[in-house]
mmCIF file of C-alpha atoms in Angstrom:
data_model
loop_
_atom_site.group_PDB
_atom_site.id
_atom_site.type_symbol
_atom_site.label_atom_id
_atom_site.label_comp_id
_atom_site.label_asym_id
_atom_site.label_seq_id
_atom_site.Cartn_x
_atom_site.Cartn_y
_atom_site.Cartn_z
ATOM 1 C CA UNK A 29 34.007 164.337 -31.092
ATOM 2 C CA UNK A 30 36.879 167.184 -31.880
ATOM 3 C CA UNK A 31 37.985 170.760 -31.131
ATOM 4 C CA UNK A 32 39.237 172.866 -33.710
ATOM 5 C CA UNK A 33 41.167 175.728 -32.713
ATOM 6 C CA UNK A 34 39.669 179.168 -33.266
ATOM 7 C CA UNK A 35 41.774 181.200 -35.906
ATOM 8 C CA UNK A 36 41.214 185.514 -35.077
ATOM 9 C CA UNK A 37 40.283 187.066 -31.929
ATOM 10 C CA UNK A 38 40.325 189.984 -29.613
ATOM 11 C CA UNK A 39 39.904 188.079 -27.000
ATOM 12 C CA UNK A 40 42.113 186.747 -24.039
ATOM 13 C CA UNK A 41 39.880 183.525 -22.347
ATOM 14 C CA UNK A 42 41.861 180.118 -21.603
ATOM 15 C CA UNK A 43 39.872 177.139 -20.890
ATOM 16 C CA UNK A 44 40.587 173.453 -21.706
ATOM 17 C CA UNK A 45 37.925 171.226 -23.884
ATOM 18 C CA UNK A 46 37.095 167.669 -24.005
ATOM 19 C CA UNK A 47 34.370 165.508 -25.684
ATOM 20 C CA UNK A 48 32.880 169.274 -27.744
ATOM 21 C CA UNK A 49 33.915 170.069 -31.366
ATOM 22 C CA UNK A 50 35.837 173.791 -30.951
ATOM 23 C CA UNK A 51 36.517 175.736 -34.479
ATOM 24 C CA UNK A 52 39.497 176.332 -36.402
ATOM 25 C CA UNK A 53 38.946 179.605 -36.254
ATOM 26 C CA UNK A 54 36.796 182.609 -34.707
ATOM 27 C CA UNK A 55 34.801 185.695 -35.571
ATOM 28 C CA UNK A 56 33.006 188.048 -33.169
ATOM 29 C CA UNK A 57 29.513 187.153 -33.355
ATOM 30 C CA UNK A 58 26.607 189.663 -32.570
ATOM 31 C CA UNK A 59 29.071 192.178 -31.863
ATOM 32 C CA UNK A 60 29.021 196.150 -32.801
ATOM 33 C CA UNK A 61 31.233 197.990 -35.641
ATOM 34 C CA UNK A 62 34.533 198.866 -34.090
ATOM 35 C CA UNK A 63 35.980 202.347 -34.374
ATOM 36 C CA UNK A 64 40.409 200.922 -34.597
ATOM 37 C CA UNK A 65 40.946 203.862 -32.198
ATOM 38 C CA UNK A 66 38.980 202.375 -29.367
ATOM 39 C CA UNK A 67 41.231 199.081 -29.745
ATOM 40 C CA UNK A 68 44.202 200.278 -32.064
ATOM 41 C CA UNK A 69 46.592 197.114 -30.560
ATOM 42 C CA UNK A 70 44.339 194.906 -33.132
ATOM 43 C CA UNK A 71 45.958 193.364 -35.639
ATOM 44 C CA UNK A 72 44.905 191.303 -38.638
ATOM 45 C CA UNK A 73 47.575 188.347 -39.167
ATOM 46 C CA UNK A 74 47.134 187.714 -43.150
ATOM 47 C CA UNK A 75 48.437 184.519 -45.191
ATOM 48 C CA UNK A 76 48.775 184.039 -49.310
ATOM 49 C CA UNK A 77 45.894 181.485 -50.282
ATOM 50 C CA UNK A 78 45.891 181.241 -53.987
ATOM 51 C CA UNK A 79 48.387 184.305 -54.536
ATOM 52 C CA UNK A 80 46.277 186.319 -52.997
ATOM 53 C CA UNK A 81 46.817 187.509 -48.900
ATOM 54 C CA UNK A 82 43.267 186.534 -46.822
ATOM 55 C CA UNK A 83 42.772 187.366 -42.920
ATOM 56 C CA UNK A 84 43.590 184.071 -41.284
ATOM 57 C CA UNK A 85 43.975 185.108 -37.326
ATOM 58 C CA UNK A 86 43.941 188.117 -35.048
ATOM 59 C CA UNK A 87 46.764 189.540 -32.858
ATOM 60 C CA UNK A 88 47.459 192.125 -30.699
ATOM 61 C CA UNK A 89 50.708 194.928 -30.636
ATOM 62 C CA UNK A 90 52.567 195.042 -27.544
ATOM 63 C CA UNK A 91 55.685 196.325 -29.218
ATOM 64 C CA UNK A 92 56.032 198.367 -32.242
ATOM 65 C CA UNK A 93 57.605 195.034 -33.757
ATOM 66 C CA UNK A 94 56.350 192.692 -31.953
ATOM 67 C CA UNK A 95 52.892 190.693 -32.225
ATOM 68 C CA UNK A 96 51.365 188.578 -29.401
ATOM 69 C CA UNK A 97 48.810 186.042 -31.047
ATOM 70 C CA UNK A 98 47.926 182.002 -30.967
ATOM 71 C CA UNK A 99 50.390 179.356 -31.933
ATOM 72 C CA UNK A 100 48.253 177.513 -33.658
ATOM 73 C CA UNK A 101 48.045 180.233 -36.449
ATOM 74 C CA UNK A 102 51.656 179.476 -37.093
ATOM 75 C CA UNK A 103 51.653 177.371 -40.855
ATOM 76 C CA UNK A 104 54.811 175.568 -40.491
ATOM 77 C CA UNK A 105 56.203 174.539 -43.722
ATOM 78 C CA UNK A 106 55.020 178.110 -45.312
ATOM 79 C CA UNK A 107 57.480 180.762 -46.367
ATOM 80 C CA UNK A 108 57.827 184.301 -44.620
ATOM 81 C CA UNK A 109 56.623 185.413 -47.386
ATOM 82 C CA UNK A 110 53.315 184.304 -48.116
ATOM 83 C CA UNK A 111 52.203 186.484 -44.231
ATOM 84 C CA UNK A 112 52.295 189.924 -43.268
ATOM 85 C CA UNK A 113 50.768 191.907 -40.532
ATOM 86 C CA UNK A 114 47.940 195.044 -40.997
ATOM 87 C CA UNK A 115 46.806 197.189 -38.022
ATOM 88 C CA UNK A 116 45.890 200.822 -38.410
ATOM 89 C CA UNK A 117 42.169 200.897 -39.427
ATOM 90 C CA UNK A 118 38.850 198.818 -38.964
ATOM 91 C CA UNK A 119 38.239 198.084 -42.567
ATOM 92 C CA UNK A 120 40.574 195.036 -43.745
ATOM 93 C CA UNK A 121 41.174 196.938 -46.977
ATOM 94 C CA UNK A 122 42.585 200.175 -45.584
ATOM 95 C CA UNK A 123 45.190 198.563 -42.962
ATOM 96 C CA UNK A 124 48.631 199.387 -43.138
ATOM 97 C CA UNK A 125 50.882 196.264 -43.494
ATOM 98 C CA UNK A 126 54.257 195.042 -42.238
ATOM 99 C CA UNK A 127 56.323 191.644 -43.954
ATOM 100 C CA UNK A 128 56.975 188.795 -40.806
ATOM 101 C CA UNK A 129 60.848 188.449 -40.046
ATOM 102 C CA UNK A 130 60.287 185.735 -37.600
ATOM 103 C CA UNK A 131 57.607 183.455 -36.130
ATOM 104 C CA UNK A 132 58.035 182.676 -32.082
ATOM 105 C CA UNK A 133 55.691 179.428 -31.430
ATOM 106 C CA UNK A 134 56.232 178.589 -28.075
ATOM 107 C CA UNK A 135 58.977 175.728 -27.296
ATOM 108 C CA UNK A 136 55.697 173.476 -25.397
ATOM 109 C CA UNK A 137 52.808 174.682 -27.242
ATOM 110 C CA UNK A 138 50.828 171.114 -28.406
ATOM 111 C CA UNK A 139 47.485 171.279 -30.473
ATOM 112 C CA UNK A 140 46.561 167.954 -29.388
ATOM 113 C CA UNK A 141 47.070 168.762 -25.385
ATOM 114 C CA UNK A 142 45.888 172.434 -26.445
ATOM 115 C CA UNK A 143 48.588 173.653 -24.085
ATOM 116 C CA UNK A 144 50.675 176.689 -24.624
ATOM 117 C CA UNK A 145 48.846 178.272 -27.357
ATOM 118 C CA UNK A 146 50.684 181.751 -27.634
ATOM 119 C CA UNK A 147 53.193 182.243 -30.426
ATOM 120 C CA UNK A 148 55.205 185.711 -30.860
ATOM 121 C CA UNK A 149 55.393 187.310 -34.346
ATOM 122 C CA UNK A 150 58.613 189.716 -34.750
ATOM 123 C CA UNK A 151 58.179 192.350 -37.281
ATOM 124 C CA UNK A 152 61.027 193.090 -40.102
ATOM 125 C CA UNK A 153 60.061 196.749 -39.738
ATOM 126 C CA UNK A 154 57.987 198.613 -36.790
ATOM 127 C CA UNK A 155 54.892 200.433 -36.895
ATOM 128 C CA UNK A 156 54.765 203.932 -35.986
ATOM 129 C CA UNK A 157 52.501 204.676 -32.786
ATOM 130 C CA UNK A 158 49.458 207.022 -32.924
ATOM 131 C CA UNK A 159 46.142 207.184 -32.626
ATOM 132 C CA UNK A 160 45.555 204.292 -35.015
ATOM 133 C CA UNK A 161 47.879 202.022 -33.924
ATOM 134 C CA UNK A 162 48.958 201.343 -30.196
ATOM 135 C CA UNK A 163 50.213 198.766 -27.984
ATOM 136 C CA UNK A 164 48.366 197.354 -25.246
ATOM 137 C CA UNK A 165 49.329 197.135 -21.590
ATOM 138 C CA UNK A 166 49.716 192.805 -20.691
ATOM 139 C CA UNK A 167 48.624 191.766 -17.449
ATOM 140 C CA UNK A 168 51.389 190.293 -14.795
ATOM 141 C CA UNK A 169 49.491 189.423 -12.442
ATOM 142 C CA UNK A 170 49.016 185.400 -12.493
ATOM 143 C CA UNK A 171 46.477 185.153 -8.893
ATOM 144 C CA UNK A 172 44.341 187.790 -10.286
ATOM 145 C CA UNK A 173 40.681 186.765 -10.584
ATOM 146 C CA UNK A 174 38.587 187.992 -13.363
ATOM 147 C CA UNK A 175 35.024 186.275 -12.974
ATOM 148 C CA UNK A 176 32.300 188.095 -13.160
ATOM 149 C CA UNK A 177 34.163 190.945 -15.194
ATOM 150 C CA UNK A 178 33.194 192.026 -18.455
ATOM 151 C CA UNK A 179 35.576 192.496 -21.022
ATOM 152 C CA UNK A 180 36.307 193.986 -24.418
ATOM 153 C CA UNK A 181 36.836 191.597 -27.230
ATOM 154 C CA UNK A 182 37.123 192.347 -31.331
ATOM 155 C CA UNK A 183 38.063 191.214 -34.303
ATOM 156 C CA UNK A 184 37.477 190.419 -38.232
ATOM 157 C CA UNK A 185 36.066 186.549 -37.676
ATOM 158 C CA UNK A 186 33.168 185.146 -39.073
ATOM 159 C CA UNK A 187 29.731 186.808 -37.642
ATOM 160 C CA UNK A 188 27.349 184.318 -38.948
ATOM 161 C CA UNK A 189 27.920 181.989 -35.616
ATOM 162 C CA UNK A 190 28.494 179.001 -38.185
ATOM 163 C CA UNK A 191 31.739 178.779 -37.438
ATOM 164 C CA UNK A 192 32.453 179.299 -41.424
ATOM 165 C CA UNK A 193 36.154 180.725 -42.249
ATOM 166 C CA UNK A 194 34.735 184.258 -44.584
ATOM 167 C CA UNK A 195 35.880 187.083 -42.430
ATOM 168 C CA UNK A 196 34.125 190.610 -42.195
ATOM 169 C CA UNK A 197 35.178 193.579 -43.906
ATOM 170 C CA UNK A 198 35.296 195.322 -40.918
ATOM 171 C CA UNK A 199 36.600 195.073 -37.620
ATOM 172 C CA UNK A 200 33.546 193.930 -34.649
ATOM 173 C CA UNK A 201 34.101 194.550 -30.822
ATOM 174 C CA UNK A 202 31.658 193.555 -28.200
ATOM 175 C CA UNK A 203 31.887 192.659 -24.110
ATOM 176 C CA UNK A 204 31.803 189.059 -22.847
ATOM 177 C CA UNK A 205 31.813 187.930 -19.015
ATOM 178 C CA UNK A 206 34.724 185.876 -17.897
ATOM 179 C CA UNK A 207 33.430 182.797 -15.767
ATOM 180 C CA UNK A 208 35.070 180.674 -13.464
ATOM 181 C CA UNK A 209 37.650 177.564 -14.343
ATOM 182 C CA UNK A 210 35.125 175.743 -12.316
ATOM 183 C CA UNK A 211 32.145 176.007 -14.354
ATOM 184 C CA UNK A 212 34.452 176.040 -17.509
ATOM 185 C CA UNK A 213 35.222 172.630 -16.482
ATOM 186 C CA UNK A 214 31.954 171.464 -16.066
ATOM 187 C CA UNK A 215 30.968 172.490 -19.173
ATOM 188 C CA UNK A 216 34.065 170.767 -20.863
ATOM 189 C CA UNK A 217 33.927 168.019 -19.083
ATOM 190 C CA UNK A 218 37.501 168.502 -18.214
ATOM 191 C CA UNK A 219 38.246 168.652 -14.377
ATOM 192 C CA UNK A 220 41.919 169.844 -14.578
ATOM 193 C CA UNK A 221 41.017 172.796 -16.108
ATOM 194 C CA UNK A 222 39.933 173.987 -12.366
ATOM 195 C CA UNK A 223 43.526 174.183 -11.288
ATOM 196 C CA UNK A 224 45.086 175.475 -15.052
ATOM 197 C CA UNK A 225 46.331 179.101 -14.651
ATOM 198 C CA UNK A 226 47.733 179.169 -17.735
ATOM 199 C CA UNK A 227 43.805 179.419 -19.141
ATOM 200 C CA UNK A 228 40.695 181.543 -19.276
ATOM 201 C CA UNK A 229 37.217 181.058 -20.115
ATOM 202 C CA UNK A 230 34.868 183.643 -21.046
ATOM 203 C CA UNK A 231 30.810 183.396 -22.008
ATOM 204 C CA UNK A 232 27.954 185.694 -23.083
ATOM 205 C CA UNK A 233 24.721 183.700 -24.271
ATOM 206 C CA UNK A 234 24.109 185.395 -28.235
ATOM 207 C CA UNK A 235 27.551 186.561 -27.974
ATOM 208 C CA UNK A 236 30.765 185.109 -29.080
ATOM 209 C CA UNK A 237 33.829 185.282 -30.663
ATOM 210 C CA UNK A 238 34.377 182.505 -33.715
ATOM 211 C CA UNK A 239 36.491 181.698 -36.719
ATOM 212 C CA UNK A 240 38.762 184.251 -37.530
ATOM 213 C CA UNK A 241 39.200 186.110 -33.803
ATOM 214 C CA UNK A 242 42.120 182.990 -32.798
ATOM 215 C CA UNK A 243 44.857 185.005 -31.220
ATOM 216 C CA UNK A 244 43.063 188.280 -30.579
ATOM 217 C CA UNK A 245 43.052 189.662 -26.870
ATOM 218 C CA UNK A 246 40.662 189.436 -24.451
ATOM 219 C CA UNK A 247 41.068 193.360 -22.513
ATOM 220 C CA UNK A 248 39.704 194.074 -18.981
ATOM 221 C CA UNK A 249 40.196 197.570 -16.808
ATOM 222 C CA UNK A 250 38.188 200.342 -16.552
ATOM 223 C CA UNK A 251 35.536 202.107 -18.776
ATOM 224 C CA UNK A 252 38.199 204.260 -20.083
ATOM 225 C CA UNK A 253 39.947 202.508 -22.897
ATOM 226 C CA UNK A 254 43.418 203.699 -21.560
ATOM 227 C CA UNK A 255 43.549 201.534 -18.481
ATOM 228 C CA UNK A 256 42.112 198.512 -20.654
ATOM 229 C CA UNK A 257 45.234 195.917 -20.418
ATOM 230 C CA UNK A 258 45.059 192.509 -22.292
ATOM 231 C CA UNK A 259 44.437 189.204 -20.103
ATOM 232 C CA UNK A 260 44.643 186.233 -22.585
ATOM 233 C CA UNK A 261 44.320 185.873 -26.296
ATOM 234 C CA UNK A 262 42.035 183.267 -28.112
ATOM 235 C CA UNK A 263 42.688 179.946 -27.949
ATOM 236 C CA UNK A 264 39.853 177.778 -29.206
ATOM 237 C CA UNK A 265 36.096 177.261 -28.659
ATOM 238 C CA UNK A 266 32.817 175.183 -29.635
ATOM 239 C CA UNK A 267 32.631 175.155 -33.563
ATOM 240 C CA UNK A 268 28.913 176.901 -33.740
ATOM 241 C CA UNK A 269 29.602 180.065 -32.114
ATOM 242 C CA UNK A 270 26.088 181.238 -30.242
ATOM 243 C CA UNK A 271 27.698 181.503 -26.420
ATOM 244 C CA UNK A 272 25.908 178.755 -25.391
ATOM 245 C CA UNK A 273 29.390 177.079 -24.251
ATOM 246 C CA UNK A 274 32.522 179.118 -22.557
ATOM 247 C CA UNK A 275 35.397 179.678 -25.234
ATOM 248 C CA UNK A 276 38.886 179.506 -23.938
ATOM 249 C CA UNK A 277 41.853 182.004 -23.812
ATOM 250 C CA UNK A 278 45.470 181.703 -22.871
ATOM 251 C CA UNK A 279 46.302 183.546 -20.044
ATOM 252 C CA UNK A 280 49.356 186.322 -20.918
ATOM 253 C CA UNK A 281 50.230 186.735 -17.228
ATOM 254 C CA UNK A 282 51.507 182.899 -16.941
ATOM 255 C CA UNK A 283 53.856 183.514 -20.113
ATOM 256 C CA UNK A 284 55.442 186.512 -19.150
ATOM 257 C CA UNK A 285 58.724 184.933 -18.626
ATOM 258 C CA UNK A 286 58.696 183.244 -21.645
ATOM 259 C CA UNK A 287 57.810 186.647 -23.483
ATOM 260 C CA UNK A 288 60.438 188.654 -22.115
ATOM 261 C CA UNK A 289 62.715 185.659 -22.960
ATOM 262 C CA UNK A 290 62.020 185.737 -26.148
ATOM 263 C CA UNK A 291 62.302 189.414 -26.711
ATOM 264 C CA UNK A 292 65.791 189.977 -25.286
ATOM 265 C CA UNK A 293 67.188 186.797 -26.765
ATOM 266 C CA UNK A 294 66.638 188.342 -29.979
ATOM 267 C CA UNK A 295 67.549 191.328 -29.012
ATOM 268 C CA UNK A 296 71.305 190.004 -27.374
ATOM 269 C CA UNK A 297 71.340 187.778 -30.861
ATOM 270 C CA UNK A 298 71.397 191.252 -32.734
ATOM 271 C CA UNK A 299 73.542 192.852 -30.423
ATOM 272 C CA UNK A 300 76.276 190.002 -30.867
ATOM 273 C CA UNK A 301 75.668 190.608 -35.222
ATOM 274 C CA UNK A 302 76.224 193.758 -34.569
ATOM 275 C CA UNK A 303 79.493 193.501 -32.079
ATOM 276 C CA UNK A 304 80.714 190.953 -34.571
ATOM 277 C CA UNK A 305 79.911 193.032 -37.420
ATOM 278 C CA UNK A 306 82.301 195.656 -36.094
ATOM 279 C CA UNK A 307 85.433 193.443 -34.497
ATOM 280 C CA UNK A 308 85.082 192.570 -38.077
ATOM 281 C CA UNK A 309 85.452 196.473 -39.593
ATOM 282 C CA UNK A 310 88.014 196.776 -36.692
ATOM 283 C CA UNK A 311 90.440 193.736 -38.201
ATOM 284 C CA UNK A 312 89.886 194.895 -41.388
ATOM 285 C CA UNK A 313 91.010 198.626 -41.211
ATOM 286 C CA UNK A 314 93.861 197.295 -38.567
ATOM 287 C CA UNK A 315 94.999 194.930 -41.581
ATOM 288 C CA UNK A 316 94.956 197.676 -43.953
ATOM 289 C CA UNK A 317 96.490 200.068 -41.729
ATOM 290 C CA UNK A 318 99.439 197.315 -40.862
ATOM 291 C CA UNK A 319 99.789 196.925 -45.190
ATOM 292 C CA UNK A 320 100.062 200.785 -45.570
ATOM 293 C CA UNK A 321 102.824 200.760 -42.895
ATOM 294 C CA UNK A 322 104.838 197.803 -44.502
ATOM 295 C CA UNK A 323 104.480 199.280 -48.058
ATOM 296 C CA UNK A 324 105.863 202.520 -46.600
ATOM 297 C CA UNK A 325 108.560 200.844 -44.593
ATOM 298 C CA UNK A 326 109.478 199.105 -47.520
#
């Protein structure tokens, strides 16, 4: 038996899997029409397929150029080129898009282990905050339990429940109830998944998120959808997406080291272009000036 990782969601669940076939990819299934304004972090991550850019995974904005989704959405091998980033309205066709500058796997993520799942995407230009398009508050907190809560989840994955990679035209949000690491590992048959706070599970019998939701966030908080803060993005699940087993999400709290890591390495790396850049200038115009004064002197 296999997993398969799922490819787009809104949701944030970690759980590990063993012995059940998991999909490639995930879709929110039996979920509502979304309004983008009640979730306007979501993302669609988009790669070329036959010259022509298709929804592969979902994301979420918690930067204006920078992307939180799943590693395994990351196509090594493929050029920056062939992905870009929409956001900005719930119909695929009317989002606004951004070109990738940089993919951020992490350093330990492994398909095969399905450990470490979360990949950073860095923008080559940012989007412009409104109404539309927002980013979403991460949760720190690592000890915080969320069983029994239900939480917002959305995304452009496949609603059939098939597991079948044709996305939806537009954007589907509904709420699913995290559960317990325990019973997540009972149903995976996989007991160290009781002790894993790097993971989530969530599960709502005739709800679901399936191919084409991987990387999307899972958000819990209050009613109002200003206090909503993402928990864990998608990670992977059972193949036939019904609800009938718990799909698992990678926890956001336990990588928020590595995150702001990430983020300021790249930010020191342009910081030391940029002092560079002008040392440079500043030998230059000191060469220049030192010719002008030894053509005048002589």
């Amino acid at each position: 038996m296999y997993r398969v990782f799922l490819l787009c969601v809104f949701v944030v669940f970690c759980m590990t899997a063993v012995g059940k076939a998991a999909d490639v990819s995930t879709k929110i299934f039996n979920g509502d029409n979304a309004n983008i304004e009640d979730c306007p972090w979501q993302v669609s991550v988009q790669v070329k397929d036959e010259g022509k850019f298709v929804h592969d995974c979902g994301g979420l904005i918690i930067d204006n150029r920078w992307i939180l989704t799943a590693a395994h959405c990351f196509r090594k091998g493929q050029p920056l080129s062939d992905f870009r980033v929409g956001a900005g309205n719930s119909n695929l066709d009317g989002l606004e898009f951004r070109s990738v500058k940089k993919f951020y796997p992490h350093e330990n993520f492994n398909e095969k282990l399905e450990i470490a799942d979360i990949m950073l995407i860095e923008l080559r230009r940012p989007f412009s905050f409104g109404s539309t398009i927002n980013k979403i508050s991460m949760d720190t907190n690592v000890d915080q339990d969320y069983t029994g809560e239900s939480c917002k989840v959305s995304g452009w994955g496949n609603t059939n429940g098939t597991g079948g990679n044709t996305p939806t035209k537009l954007l589907k949000s509904t709420e699913i109830t995290v559960i317990s690491n325990e019973s997540c590992a009972r149903q995976w048959s996989e007991p160290n998944f009781k002790t894993d706070n790097t993971k989530l599970c969530a599960q709502e019998l005739g709800r679901d998120v399936c191919t084409g939701d991987s990387g999307g966030a899972i958000a819990c908080g209050n009613a109002d959808d200003s206090a909503l803060k993402v928990v864990a993005i998608v990670s992977y699940g059972e193949k036939k997406c019904d609800g009938k087993t718990p799909d698992v999400y990678v926890r956001v709290s336990a990588f928020q080291d590595w995150i702001k890591k990430t983020k300021s390495k790249k930010g020191k790396s342009n910081t030391k272009g940029k002092k560079d850049k002008k040392n440079n200038k500043n030998n230059k115009n000191n060469k220049n000036n030192k010719n002008k004064k030894n053509k005048k002197n002589n």
